[in-house]
Coordinates of C-alpha atoms in Angstrom, one line a residue:
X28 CA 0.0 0.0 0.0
X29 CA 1.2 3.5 -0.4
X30 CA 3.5 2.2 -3.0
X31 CA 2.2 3.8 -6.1
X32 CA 4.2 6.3 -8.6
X33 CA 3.2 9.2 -9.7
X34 CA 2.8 8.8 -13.8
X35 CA 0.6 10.7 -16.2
X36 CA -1.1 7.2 -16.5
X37 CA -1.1 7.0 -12.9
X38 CA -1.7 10.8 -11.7
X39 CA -3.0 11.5 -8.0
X40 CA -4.7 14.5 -6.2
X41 CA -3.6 16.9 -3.7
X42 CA -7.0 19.5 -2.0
X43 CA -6.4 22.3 0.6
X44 CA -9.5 23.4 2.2
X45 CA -8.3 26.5 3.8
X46 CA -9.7 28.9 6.9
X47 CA -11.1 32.5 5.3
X48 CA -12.7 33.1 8.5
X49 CA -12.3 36.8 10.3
X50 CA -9.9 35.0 13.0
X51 CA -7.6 34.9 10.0
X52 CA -7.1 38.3 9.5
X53 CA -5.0 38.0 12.9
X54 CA -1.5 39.9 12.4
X55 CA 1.4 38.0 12.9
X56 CA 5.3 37.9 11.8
X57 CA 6.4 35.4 8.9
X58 CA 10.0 36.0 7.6
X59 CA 10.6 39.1 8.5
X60 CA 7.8 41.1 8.0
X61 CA 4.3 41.5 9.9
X62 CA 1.3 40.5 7.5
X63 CA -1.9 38.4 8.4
X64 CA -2.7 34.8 8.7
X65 CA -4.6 34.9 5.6
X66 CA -1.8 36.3 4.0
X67 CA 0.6 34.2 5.1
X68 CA -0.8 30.9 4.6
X69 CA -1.8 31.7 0.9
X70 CA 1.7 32.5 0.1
X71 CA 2.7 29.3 1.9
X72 CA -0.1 27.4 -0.7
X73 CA 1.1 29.3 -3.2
X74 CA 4.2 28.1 -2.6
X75 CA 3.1 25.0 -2.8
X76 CA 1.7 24.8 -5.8
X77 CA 4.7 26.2 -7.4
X78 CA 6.9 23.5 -6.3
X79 CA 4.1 21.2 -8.0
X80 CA 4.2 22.6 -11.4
X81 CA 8.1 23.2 -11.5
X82 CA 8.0 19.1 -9.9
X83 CA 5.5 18.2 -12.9
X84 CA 7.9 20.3 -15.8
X85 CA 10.0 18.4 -18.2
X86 CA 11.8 18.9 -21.4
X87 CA 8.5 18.8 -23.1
X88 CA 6.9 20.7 -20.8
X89 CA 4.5 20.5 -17.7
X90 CA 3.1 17.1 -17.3
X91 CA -0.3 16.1 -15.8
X92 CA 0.8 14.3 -12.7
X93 CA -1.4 16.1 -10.2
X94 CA -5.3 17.0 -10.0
X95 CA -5.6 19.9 -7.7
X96 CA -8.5 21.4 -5.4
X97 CA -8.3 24.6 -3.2
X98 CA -11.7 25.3 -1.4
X99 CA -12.4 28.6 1.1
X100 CA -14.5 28.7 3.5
X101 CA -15.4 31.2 5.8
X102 CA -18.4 34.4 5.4
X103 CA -19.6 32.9 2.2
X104 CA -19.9 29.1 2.9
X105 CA -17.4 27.9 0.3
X106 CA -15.5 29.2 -2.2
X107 CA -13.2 28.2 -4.8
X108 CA -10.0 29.0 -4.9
X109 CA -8.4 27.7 -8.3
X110 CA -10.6 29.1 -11.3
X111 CA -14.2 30.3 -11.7
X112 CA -15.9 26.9 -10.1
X113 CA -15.4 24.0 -8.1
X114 CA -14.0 21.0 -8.9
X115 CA -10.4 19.5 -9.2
X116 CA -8.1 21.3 -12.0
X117 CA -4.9 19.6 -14.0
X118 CA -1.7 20.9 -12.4
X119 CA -1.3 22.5 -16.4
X120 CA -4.2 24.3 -15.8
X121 CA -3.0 25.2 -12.3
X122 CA 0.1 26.8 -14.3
X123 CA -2.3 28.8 -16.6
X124 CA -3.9 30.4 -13.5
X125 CA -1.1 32.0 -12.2
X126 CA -0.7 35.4 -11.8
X127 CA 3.0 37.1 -12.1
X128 CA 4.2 38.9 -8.5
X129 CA 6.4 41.6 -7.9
X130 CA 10.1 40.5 -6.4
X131 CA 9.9 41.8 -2.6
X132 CA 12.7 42.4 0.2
X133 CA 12.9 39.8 2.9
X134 CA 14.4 40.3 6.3
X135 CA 17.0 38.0 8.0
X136 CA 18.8 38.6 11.3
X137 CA 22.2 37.9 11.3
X138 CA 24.6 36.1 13.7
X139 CA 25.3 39.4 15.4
X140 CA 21.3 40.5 15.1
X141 CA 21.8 43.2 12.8
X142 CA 18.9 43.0 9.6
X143 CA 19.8 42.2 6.6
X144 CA 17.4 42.2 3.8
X145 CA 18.0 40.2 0.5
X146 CA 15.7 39.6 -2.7
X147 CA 13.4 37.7 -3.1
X148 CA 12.3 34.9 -5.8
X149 CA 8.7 35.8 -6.8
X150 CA 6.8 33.2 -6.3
X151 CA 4.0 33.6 -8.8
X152 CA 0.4 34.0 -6.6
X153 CA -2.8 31.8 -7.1
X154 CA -4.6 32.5 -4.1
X155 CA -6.5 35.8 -2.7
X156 CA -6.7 36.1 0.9
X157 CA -9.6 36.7 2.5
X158 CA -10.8 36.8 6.2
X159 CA -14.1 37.0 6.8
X160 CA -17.2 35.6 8.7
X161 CA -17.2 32.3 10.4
X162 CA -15.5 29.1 10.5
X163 CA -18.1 26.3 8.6
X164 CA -15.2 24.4 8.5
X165 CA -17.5 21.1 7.9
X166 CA -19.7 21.7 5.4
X167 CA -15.7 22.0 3.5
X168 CA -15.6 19.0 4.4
X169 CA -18.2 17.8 3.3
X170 CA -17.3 19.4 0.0
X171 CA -14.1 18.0 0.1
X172 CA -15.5 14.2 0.9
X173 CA -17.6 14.5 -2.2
X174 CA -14.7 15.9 -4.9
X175 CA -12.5 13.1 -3.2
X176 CA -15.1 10.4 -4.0
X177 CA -15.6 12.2 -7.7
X178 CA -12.0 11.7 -8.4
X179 CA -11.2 8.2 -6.8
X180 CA -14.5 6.9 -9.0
X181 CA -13.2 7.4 -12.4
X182 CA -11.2 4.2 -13.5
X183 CA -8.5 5.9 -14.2
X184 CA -7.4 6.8 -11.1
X185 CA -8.6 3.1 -9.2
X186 CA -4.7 2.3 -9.6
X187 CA -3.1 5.9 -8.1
X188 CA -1.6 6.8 -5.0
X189 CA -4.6 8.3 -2.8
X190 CA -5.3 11.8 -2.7
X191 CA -4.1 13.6 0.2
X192 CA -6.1 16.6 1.7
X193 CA -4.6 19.3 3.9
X194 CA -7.2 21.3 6.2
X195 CA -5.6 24.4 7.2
X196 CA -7.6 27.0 10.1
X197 CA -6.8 28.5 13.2
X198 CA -10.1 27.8 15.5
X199 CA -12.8 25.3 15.7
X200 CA -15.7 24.7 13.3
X201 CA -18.7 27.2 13.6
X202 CA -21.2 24.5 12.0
X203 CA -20.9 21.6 13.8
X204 CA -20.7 19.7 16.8
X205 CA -17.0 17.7 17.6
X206 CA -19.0 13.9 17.2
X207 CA -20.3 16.1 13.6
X208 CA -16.9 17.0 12.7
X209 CA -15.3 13.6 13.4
X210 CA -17.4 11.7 11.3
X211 CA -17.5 13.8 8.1
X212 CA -13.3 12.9 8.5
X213 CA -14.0 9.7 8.8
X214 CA -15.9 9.8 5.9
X215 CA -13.1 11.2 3.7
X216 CA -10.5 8.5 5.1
X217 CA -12.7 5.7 4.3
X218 CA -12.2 6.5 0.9
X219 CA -9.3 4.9 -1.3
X220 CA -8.0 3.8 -4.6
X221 CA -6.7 0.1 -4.9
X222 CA -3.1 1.8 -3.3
X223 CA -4.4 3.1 0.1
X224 CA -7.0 5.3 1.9
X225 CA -7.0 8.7 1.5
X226 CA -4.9 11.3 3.6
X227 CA -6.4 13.7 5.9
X228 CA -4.1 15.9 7.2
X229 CA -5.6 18.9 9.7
X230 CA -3.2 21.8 10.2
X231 CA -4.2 24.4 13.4
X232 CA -2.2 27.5 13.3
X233 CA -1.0 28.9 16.4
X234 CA -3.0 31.5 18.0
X235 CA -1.4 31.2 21.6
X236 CA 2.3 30.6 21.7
X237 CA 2.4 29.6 25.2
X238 CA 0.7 26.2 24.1
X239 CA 3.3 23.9 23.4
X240 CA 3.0 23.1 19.7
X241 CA 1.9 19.1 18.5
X242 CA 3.3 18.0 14.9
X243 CA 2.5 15.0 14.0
X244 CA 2.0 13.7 17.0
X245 CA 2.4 10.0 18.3
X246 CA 0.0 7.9 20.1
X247 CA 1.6 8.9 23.8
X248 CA 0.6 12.4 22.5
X249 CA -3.1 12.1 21.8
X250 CA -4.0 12.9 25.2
X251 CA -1.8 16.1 25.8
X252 CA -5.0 17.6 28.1
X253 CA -6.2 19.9 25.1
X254 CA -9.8 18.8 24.1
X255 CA -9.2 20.3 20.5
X256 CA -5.7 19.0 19.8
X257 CA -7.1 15.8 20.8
X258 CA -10.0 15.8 18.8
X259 CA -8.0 16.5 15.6
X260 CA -6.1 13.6 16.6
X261 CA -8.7 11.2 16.4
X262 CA -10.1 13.4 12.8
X263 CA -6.6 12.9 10.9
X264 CA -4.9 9.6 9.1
X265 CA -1.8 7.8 10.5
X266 CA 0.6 8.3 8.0
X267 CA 2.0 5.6 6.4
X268 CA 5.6 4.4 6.6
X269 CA 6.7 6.4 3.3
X270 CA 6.7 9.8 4.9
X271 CA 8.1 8.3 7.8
X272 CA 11.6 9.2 7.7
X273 CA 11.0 13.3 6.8
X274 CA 8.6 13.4 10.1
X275 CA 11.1 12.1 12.2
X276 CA 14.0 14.2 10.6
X277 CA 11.4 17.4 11.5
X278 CA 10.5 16.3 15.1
X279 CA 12.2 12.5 16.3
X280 CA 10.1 10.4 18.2
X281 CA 9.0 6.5 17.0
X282 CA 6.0 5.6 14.5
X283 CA 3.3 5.8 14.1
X284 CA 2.7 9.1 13.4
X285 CA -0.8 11.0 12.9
X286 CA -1.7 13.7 10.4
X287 CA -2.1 16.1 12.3
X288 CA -1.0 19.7 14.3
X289 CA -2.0 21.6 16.7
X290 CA -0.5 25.4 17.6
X291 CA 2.1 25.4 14.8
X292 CA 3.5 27.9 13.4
X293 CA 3.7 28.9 9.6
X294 CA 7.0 27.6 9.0
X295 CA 5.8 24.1 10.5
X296 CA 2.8 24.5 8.0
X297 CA 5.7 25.0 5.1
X298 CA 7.1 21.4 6.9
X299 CA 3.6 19.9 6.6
X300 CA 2.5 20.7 3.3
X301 CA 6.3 19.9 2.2
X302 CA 6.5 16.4 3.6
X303 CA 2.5 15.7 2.3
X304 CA 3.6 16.5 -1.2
X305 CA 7.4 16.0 -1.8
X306 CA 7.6 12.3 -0.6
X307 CA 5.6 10.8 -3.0
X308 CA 7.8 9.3 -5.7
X309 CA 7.0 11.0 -9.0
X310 CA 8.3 9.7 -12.1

């Protein structure tokens, strides 16, 4: 299981349902210079999906290796984030939809804490932040369930490596109860394609920095005396053994692990999303 390539015959599927709520529009330092979480974490995606394309380029161009879903959701329900309607786009398409961004200064400290600010690469942008309203973080999911079970019908994609979906937001749902929100993730795990079950990873941003940060936790961890943290535990997929070795490079401890944080910061989320996406074995 979990032992698929990633092949134009064999292409797999990557959705992040991402927090637009009005907690987002909380300010907050990333790299050297204050901005928002909304902000933030749709450069971070953005990111993301740049090291997709440039992953799915070749000689003769980019190839169709990933399907790709962004979905909102905060004042107006759900939103989509990749083109003009919902649904999973072709990471060529993806490439299409990018928009060009101006080069910008980034701050470092140096050894002796003096600033020094060098260039930096512009990422191109896909994503519009936005932070607004409140937090129905499961009817996304529930929008995410049923996109996931779109794509693993087609025959196609029976034979790929799962889809993986990264939930991203910094509070609790607004539309559901915790037994509510559990079972909609169950829902989306028990789907798979003849390689494995489908990945649910749930990513909570820090909002209090005196909590002590979980990342992927282990079992020993599940009970850490936070009713959320452990809750998202219980929502989010043991990972299987082929990211193993990047999650304990990034934070130690034995397997298994569980797809999940809680009070991480946005360069953890860069971890995340990196070790979700890079160590699958394209080809």
């Amino acid at each position: 299981m979990y032992t698929q390539s990633i092949t134009r015959s064999h292409r797999t599927a990557f959705v992040l349902a991402i927090d637009s709520s009005g907690s987002m529009a909380e300010r907050i330092r990333f790299e050297g210079r204050e901005t928002s979480k909304a902000e933030a974490v749709a450069r971070v995606a953005d990111r993301l999906l740049f090291e997709l394309v440039e992953r799915a380029r070749r000689t003769d161009g980019i190839r169709d290796y990933y399907d790709i879903a962004l979905v909102g959701y905060g004042a107006e329900g759900t939103r989509p984030l990749l083109g003009d309607g919902p649904g999973f786009r072709p990471i060529t398409e993806v490439a299409s939809f990018a928009r060009p961004r101006t080069a910008e200064r980034r701050e470092y400290r140096l050894p002796d804490g003096t600033a020094a600010l060098l260039d930096e690469v512009p990422v191109p942008q896909w994503i519009e932040p936005c932070a607004r309203g409140e937090t129905p973080m499961y009817e996304a999911l529930l929008e995410v369930r049923d996109l996931v079970a779109g794509w693993i019908a087609r025959p196609d994609h029976a034979g790929s490596f799962p889809p993986v979906v990264f939930n991203i937001t910094d509070g609790e749902a607004s539309d559901c109860t915790d037994e509510e929100l559990q079972e909609v993730c169950t829902q989306i795990r028990a789907l798979h394609t003849d390689d494995g079950a489908v990945l649910l990873v749930n990513i909570h941003l820090a909002s209090d920095d005196r909590e002590r940060p979980l990342l992927f936790p282990t079992a020993d961890e599940r009970d850490c005396g936070n009713r959320y943290a452990t809750l998202l535990y219980d929502c989010s997929s043991e990972m299987p053994a082929l990211f193993e070795p990047a999650i304990r490079a990034l934070r130690g401890g034995t397997a298994p692990y569980r797809g999940m944080s809680y009070n991480a910061s946005l360069q953890e989320l860069v971890a995340i999303l990196n070790i979700g996406s890079i160590s699958i074995r394209t080809e």
